CSV table of C-alpha atoms in Angstrom, one decimal:
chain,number,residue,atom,x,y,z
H,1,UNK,CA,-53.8,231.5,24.3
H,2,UNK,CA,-51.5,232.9,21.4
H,3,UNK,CA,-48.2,231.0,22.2
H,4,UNK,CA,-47.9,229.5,18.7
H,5,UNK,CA,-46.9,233.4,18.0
H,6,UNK,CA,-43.8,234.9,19.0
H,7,UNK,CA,-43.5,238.8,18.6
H,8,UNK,CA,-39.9,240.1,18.3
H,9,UNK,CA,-39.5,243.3,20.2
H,10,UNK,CA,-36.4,245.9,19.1
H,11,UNK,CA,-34.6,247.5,22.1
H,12,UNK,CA,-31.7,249.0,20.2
H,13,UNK,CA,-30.7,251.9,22.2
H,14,UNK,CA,-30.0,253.2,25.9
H,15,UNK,CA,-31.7,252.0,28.9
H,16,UNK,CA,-34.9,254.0,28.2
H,17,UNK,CA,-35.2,252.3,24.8
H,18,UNK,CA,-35.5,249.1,26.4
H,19,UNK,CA,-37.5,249.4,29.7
H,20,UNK,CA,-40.9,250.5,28.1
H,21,UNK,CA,-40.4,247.4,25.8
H,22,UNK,CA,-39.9,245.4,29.5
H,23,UNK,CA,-43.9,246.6,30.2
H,24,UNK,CA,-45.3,245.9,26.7
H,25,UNK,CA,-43.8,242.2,26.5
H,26,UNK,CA,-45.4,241.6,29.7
H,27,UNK,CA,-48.6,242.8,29.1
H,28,UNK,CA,-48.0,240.9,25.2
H,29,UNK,CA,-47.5,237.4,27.6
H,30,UNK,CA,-50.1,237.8,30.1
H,31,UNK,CA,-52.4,237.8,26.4
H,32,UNK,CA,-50.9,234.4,25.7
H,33,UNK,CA,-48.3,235.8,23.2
H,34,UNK,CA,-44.7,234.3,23.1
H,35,UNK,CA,-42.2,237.4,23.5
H,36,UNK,CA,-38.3,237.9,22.9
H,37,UNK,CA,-36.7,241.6,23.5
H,38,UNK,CA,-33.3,242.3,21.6
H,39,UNK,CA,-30.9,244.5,23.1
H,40,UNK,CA,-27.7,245.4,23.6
H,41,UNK,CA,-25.8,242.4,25.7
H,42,UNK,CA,-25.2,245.0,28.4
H,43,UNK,CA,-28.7,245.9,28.9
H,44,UNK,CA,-29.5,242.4,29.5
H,45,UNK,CA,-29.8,243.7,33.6
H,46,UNK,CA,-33.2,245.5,32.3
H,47,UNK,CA,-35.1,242.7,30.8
H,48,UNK,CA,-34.1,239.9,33.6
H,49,UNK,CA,-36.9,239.2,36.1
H,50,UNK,CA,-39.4,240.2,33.5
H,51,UNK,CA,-40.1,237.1,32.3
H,52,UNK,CA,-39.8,238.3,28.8
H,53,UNK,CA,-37.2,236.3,26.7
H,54,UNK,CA,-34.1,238.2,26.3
H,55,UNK,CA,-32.0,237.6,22.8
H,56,UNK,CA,-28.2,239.7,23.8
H,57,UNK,CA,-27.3,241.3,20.5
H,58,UNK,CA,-23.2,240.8,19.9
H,59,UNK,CA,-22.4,244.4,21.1
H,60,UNK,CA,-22.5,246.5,24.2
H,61,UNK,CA,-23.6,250.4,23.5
H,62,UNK,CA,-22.6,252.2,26.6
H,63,UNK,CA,-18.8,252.2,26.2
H,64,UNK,CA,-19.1,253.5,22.3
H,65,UNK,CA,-21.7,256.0,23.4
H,66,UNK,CA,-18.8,256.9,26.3
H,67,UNK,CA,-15.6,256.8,23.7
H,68,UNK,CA,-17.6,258.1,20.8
H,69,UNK,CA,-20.4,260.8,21.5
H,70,UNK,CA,-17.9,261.6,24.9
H,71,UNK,CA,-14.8,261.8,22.4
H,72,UNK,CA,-16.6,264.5,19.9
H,73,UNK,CA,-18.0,266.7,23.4
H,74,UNK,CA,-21.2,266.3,23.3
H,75,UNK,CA,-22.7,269.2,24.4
H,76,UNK,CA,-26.1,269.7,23.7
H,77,UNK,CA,-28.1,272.4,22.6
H,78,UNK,CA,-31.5,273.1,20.9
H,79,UNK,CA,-29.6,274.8,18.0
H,80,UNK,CA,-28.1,272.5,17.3
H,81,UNK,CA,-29.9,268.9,17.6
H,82,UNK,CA,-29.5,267.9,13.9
H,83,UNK,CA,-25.3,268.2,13.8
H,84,UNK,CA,-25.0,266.9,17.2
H,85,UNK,CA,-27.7,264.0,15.5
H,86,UNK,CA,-24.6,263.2,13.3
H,87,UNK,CA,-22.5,262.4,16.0
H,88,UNK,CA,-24.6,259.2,16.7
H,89,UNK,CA,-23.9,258.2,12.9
H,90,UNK,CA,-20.2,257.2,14.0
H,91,UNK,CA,-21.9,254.6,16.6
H,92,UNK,CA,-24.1,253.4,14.3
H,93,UNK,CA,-21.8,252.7,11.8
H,94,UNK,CA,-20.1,251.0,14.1
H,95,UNK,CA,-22.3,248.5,15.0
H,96,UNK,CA,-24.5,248.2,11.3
H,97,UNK,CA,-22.9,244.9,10.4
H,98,UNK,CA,-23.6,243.1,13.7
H,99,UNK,CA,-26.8,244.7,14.3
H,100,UNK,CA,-28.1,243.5,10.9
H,101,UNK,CA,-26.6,239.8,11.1
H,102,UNK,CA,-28.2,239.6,14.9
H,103,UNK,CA,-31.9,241.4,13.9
H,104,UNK,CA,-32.0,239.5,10.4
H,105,UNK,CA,-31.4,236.2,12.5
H,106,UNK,CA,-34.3,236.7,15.1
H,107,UNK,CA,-36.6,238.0,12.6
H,108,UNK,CA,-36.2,235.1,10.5
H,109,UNK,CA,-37.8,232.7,14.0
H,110,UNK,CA,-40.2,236.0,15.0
H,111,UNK,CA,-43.5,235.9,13.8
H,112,UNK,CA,-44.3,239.2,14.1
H,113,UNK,CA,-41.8,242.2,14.8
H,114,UNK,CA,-42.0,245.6,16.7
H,115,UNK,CA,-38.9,247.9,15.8
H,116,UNK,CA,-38.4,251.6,17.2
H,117,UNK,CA,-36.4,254.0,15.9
H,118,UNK,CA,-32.7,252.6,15.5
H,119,UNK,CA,-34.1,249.2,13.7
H,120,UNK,CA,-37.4,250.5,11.7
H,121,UNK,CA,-35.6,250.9,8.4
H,122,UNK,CA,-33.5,247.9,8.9
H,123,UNK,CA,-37.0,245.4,9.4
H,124,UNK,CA,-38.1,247.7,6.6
H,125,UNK,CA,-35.5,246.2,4.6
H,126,UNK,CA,-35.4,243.0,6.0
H,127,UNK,CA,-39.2,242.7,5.4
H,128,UNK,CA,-39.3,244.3,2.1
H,129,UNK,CA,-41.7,242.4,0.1
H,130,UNK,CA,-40.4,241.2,-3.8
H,131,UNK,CA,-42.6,243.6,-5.5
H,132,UNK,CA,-42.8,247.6,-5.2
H,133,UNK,CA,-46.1,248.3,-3.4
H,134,UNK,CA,-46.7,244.8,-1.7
H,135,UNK,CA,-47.2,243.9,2.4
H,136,UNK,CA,-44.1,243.5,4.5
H,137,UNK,CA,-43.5,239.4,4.3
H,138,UNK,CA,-44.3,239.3,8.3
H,139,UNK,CA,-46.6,242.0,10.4
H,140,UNK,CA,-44.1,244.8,11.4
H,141,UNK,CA,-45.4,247.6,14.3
H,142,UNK,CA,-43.2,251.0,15.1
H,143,UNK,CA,-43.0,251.4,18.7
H,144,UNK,CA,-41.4,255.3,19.1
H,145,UNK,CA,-41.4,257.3,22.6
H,146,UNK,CA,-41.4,260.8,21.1
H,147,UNK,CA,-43.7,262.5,18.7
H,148,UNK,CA,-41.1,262.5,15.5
H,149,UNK,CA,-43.7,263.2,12.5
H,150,UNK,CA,-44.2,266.3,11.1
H,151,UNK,CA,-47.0,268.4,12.2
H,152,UNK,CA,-48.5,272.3,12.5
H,153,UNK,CA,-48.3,271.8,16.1
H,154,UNK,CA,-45.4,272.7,18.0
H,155,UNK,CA,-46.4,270.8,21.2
H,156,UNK,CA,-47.0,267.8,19.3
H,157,UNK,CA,-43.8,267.1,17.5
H,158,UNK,CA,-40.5,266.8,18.7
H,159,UNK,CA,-38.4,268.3,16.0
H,160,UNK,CA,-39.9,271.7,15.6
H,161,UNK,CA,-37.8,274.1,15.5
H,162,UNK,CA,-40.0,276.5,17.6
H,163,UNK,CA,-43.1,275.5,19.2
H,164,UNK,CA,-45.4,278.8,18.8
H,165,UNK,CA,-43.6,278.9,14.5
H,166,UNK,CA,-45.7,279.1,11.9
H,167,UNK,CA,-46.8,275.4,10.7
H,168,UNK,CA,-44.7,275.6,7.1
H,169,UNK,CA,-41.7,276.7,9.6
H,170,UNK,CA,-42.1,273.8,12.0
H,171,UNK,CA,-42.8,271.2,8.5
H,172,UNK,CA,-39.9,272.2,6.6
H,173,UNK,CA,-38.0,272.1,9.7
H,174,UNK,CA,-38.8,268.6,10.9
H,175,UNK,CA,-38.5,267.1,7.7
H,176,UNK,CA,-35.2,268.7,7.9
H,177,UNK,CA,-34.3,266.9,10.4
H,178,UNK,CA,-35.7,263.9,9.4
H,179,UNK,CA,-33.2,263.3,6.8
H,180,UNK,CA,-30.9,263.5,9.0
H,181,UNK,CA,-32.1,261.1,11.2
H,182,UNK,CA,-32.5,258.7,8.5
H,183,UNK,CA,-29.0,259.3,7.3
H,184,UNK,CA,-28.4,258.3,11.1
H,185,UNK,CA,-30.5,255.4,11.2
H,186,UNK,CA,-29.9,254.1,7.7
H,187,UNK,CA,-26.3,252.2,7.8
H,188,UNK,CA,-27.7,248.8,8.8
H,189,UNK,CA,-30.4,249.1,6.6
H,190,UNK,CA,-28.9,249.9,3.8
H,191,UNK,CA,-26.1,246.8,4.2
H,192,UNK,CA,-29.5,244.1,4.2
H,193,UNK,CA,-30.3,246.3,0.8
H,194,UNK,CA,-26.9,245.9,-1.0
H,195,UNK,CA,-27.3,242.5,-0.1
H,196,UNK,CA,-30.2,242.0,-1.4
H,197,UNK,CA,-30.0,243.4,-4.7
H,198,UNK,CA,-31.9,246.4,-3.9
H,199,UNK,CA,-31.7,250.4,-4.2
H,200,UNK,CA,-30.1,252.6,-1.2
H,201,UNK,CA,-33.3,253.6,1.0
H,202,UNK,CA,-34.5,257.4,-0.3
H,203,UNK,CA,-36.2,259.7,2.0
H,204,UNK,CA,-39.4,259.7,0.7
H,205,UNK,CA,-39.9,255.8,0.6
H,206,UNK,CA,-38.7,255.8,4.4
H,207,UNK,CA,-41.2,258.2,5.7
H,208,UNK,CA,-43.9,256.5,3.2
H,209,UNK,CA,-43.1,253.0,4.7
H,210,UNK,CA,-43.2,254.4,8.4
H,211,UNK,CA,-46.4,256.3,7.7
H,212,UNK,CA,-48.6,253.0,6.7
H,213,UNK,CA,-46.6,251.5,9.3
H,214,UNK,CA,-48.8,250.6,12.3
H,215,UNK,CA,-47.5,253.0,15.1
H,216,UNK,CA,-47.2,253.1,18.8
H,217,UNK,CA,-46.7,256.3,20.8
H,218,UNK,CA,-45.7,255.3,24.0
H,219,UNK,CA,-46.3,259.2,25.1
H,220,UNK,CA,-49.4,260.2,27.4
H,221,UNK,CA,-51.7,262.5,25.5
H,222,UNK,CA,-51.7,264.7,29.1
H,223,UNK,CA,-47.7,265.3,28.1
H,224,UNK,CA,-47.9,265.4,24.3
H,225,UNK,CA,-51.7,266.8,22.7
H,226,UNK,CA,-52.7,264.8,20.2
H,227,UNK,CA,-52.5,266.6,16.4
H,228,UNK,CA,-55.1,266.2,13.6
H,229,UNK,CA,-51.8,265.9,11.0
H,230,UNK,CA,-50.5,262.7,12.4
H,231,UNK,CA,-50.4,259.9,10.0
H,232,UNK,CA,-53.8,257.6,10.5
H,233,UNK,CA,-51.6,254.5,11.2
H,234,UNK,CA,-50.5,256.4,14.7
H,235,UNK,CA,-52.4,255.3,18.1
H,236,UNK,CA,-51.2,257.1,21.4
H,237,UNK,CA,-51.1,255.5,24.4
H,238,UNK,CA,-50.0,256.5,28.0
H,239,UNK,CA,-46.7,255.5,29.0
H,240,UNK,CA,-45.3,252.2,28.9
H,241,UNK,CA,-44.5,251.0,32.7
H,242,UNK,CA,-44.0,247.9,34.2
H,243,UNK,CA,-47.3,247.2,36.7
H,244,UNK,CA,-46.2,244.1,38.4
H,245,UNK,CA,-44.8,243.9,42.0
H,246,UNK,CA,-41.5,242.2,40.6
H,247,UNK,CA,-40.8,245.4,39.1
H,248,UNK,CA,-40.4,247.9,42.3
H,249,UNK,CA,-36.8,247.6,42.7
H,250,UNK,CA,-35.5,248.0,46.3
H,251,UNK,CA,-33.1,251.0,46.6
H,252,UNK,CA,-29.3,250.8,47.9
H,253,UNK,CA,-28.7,250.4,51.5
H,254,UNK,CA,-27.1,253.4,51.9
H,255,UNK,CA,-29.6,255.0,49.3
H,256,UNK,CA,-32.2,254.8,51.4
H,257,UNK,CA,-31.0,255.5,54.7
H,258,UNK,CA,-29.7,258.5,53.4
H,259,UNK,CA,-33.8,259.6,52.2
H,260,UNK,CA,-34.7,258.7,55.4
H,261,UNK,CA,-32.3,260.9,56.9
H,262,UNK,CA,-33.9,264.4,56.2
H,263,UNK,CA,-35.7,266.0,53.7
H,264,UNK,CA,-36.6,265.0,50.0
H,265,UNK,CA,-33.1,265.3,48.1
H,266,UNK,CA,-32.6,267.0,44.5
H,267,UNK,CA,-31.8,264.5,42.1
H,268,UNK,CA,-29.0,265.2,39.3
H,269,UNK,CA,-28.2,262.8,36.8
H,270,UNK,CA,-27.5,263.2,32.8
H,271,UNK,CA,-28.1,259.5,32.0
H,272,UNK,CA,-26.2,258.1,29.0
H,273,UNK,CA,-25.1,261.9,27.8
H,274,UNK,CA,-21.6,262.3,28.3
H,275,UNK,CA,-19.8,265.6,29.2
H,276,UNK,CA,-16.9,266.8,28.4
H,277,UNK,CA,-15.9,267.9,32.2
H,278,UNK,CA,-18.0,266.2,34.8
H,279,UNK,CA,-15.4,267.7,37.2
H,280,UNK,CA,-16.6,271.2,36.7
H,281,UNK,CA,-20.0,270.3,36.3
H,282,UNK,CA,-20.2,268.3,39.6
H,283,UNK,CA,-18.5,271.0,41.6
H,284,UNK,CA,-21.2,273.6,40.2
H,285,UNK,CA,-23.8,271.6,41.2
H,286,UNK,CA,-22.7,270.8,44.7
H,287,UNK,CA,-22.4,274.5,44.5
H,288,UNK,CA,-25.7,275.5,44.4
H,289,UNK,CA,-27.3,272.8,46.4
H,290,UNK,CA,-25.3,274.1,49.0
H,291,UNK,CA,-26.0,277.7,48.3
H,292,UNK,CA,-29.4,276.7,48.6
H,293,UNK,CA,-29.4,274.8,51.9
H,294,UNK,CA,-30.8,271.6,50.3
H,295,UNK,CA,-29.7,267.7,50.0
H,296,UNK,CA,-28.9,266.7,46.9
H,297,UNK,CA,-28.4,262.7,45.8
H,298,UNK,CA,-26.2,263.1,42.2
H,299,UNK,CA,-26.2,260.3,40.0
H,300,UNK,CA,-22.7,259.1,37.8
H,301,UNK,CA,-24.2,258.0,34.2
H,302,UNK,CA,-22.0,258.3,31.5
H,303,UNK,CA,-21.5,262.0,32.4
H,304,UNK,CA,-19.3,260.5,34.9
H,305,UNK,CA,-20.7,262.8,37.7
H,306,UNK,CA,-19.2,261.9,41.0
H,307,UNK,CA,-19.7,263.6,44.7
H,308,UNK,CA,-18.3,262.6,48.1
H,309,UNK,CA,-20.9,261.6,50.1
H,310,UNK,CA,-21.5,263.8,53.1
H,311,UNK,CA,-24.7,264.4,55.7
H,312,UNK,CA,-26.3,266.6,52.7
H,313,UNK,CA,-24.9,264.9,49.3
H,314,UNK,CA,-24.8,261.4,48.3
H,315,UNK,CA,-23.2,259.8,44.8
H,316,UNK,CA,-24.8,257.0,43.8
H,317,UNK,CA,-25.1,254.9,40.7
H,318,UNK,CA,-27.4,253.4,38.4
H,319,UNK,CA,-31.0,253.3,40.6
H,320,UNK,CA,-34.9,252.5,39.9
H,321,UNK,CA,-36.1,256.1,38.6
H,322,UNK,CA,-39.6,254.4,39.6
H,323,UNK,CA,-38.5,254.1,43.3
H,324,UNK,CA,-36.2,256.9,43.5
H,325,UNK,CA,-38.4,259.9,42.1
H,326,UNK,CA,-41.1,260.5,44.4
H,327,UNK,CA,-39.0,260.2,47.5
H,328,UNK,CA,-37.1,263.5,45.8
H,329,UNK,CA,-38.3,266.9,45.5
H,330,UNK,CA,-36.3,268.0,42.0
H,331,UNK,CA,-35.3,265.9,39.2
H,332,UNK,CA,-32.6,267.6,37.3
H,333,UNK,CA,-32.2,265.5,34.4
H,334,UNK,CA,-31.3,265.5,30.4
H,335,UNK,CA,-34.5,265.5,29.1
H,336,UNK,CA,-34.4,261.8,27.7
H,337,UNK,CA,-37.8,260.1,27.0
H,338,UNK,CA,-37.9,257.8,29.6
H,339,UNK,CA,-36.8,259.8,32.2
H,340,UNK,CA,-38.9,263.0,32.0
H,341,UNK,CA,-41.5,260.2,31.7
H,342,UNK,CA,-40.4,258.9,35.5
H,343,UNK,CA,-40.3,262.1,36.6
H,344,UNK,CA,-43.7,263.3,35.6
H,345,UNK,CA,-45.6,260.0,37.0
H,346,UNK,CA,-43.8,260.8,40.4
H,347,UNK,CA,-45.4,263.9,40.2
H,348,UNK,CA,-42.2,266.0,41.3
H,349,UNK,CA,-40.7,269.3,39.3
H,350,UNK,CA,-38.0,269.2,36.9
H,351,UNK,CA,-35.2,270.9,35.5
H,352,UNK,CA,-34.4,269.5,32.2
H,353,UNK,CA,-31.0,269.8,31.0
H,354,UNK,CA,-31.5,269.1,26.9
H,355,UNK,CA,-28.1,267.6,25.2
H,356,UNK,CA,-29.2,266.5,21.8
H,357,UNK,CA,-32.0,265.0,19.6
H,358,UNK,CA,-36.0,265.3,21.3
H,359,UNK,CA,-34.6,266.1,24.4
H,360,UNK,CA,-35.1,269.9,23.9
H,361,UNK,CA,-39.0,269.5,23.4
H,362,UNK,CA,-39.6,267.2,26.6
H,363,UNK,CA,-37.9,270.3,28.6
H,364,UNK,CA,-40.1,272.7,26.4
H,365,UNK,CA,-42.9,270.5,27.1
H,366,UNK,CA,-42.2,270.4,31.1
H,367,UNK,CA,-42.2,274.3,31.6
H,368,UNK,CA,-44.8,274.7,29.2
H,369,UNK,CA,-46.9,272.3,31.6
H,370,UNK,CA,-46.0,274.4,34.3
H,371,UNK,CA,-43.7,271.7,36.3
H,372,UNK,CA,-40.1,273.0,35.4
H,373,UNK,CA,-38.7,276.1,34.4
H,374,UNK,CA,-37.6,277.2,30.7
H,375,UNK,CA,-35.0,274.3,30.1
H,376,UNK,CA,-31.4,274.8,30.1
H,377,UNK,CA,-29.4,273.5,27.0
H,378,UNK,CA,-26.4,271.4,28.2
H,379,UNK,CA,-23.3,274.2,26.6
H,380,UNK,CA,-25.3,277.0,28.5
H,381,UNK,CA,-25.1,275.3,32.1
H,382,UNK,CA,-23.9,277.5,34.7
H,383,UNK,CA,-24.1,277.5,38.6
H,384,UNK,CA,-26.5,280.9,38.2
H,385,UNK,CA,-28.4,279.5,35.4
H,386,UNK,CA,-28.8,275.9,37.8
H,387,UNK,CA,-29.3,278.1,40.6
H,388,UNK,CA,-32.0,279.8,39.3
H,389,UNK,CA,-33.8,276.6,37.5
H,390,UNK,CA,-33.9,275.3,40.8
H,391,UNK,CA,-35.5,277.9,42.9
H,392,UNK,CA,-38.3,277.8,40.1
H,393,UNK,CA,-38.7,274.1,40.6
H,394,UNK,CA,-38.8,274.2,44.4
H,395,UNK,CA,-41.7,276.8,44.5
H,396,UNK,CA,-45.1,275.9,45.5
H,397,UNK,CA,-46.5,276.5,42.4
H,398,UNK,CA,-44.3,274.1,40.3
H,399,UNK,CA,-44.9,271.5,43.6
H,400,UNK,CA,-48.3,271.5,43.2
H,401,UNK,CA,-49.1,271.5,39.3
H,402,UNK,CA,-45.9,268.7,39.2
H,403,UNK,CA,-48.2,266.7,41.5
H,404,UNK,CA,-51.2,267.0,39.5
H,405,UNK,CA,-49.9,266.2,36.2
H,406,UNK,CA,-48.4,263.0,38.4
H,407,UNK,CA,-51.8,261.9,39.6
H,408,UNK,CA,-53.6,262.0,35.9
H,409,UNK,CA,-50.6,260.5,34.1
H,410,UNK,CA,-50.1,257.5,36.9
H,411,UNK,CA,-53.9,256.7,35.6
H,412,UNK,CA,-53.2,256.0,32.0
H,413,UNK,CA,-52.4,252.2,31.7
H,414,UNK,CA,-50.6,252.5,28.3
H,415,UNK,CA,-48.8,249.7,28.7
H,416,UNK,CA,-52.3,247.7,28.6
H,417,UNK,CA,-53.5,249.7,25.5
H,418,UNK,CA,-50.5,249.0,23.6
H,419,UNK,CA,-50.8,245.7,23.9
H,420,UNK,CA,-54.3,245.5,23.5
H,421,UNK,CA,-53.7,247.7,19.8
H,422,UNK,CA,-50.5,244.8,18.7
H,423,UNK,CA,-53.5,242.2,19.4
H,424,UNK,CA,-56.0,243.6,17.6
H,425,UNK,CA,-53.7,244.4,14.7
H,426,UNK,CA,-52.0,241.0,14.8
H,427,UNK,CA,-55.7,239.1,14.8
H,428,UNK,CA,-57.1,241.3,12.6
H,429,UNK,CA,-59.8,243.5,14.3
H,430,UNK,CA,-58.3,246.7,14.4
H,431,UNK,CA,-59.7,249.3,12.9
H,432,UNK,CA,-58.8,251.6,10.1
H,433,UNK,CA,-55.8,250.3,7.0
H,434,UNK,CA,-53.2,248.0,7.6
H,435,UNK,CA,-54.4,245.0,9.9
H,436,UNK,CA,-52.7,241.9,9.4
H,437,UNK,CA,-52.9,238.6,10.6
H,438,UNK,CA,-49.4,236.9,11.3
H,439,UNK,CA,-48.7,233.8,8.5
């Protein structure tokens, strides 16, 4: 038993931030390891029930995600995924000074950290050791959910800016990009710097320090192919989902009379993307599930999506993608991480929606796997171009490889593996540079 240790876990973010870190804290407990998960005080509905400790930073992050990315019209496109990147800049500003006074508080009683990608240069910085070139003063792990290093391979990292370009193309392109996603990450981290008495972070220390950082891709490897130009400090597991029976959700009331009431619904929902006119958007929708004599169950998020419920359409707000997903036969979705993830383990066909950031490669990635059609960025979203997304989706063919791709992913238990890779780097038997043993 390890509960002399206590591993902080990062959950800055949306709700799919936070849920896989739900799954590796459990697994990180049933090992005998004492576990807190930091997130935004109204995510605190995600972690409770788990059993894992939950430390409520002194923010919420869905209404400035509503007032600020909704305020600048976020619209989404694969264009365009670094400008509308620096849109998410304004939120983080917002919130630097209490996210590094709540983080540098629970790392100071943490024996051990795992940050993702809104907190990894701030616990850089918080961890900095006094001399250039020295270890972190506590063991620090990089939990991330999308492929975000640069790489030859299209399919294996998220910022490309075309999957089949030529490998100096898709480099120079996602290191591009990830300046700009420092530059969007960096405000906290910086403030703990200045305090500190030390230089503004530079590009080419932060991708050093997250390249000898120990890594965790929470991706499966039947989703995202593994690439021979990832950094050595990278392990892939499956996904990260929560395996015991406290975790199945029960659906509505009316949720789930309404399943049992005919045929396997579409499911829309955009998540925490806002839109600028969920009126129109909703009415297009309803559109074309009508037009193409199918029930549809459309979800609010912060798109603000709403539908009067009738015998063939049902609004409903936030439910267990877990429990919902394979009682539907589409998910039309935004192309988050976590979502596409519940979506491919219930083995059902997508259409992905991209808005901004790695949501573009996840729909790539879907009709590239054969179980959704070409995705369809967010400012090109018509009734035709839905209308004909969706036919693709309900074929056969997408049916069946959708199923497939369920069955092999649902076998993974990455959850496990992560935590068996934090253990073996926390006690000192993992293999390869950079083990540590917590002081």
């Amino acid at each position: 038993m390890r509960t002399d240790v206590r591993i902080l876990l990062l959950g800055m973010g949306s709700r799919g931030d936070v849920q896989p870190l739900v799954a590796l804290g459990q697994r990180l407990r049933r090992m005998g390891y004492a576990v807190s998960l930091a997130a935004p005080a109204d995510l605190g509905h995600v972690v409770a029930g788990s059993g894992v400790d939950f430390e409520p930073l002194s923010f919420d992050l869905e209404g400035p995600l509503r007032e600020g990315l909704g305020r600048d019209s976020l619209r989404g496109s694969a264009r365009t995924q670094v400008r509308e990147a620096r849109l998410m800049r304004e939120v983080m500003a917002g919130t630097a000074e209490a996210l590094a006074d709540d983080v540098g508080r629970l790392v100071e009683s943490a024996d051990a950290v795992v940050s993702g990608a809104l907190t990894f240069d701030l616990v850089d910085a918080l961890l900095a050791p006094a001399h250039r070139g020295g270890r972190p003063t506590k063991p620090h792990l990089y939990a991330v959910f999308a492929p975000v290093w640069p790489s030859a391979h299209g399919d294996s990292v998220a910022l490309a800016l075309r999957p089949r370009a030529t490998s100096w193309v898709n480099h120079a392109w996602s290191s591009l990009a990830g300046r700009v996603a420092l530059d969007l990450f960096r405000p906290a981290g910086d403030l703990v710097r200045e305090r500190r008495g030390l230089p503004r972070q530079r590009f080419r220390r932060y991708t050093a320090a997250a390249e000898r950082t120990p890594t965790l891709l929470a991706a499966s490897p039947g989703v995202v192919p593994p690439a021979a130009d990832w950094p050595p400090a990278l392990r892939q597991t499956g996904y990260w989902v929560r395996d015991d029976p406290g975790s199945v959700a029960s659906l509505d009331p009316e949720l789930e009379a309404f399943l049992a009431a005919g045929d396997p619904p579409v499911f829309v929902g955009f998540g925490s993307m806002p839109t600028p006119d969920p009126a129109g958007v909703t009415r297009d929708v309803l559109a074309v599930l009508d037009g193409l004599g199918v029930r549809g169950v459309v979800s609010e998020g912060l798109a603000g999506l709403t539908a009067d419920t009738t015998d063939r359409v049902l609004g409903i707000g936030p439910a267990p993608h877990d429990v919902l997903f394979p009682r539907c036969s589409v998910v039309v979705h935004h192309g988050g991480a976590g979502t596409t993830a519940a979506a491919v383990r219930a083995g059902v066909p997508q259409v992905v929606v991209p808005h901004a950031a790695d949501q573009p490669y996840w729909g790539r990635r879907m009709a590239d796997l054969g179980v959704a059609p070409p995705p369809v960025a967010r400012k090109d979203l018509t009734a035709a171009r839905l209308q004909r997304a969706l036919e693709v989706a309900l074929s056969p063919g997408a049916r069946a490889t959708a199923y497939a791709l369920g069955e092999r992913v649902r076998a993974e238990d990455g959850a496990g593996d992560a935590a068996r890779l934090v253990d073996a780097y926390l006690t000192g038997t993992a293999p390869g540079p950079g083990r540590r043993r917590p002081s």
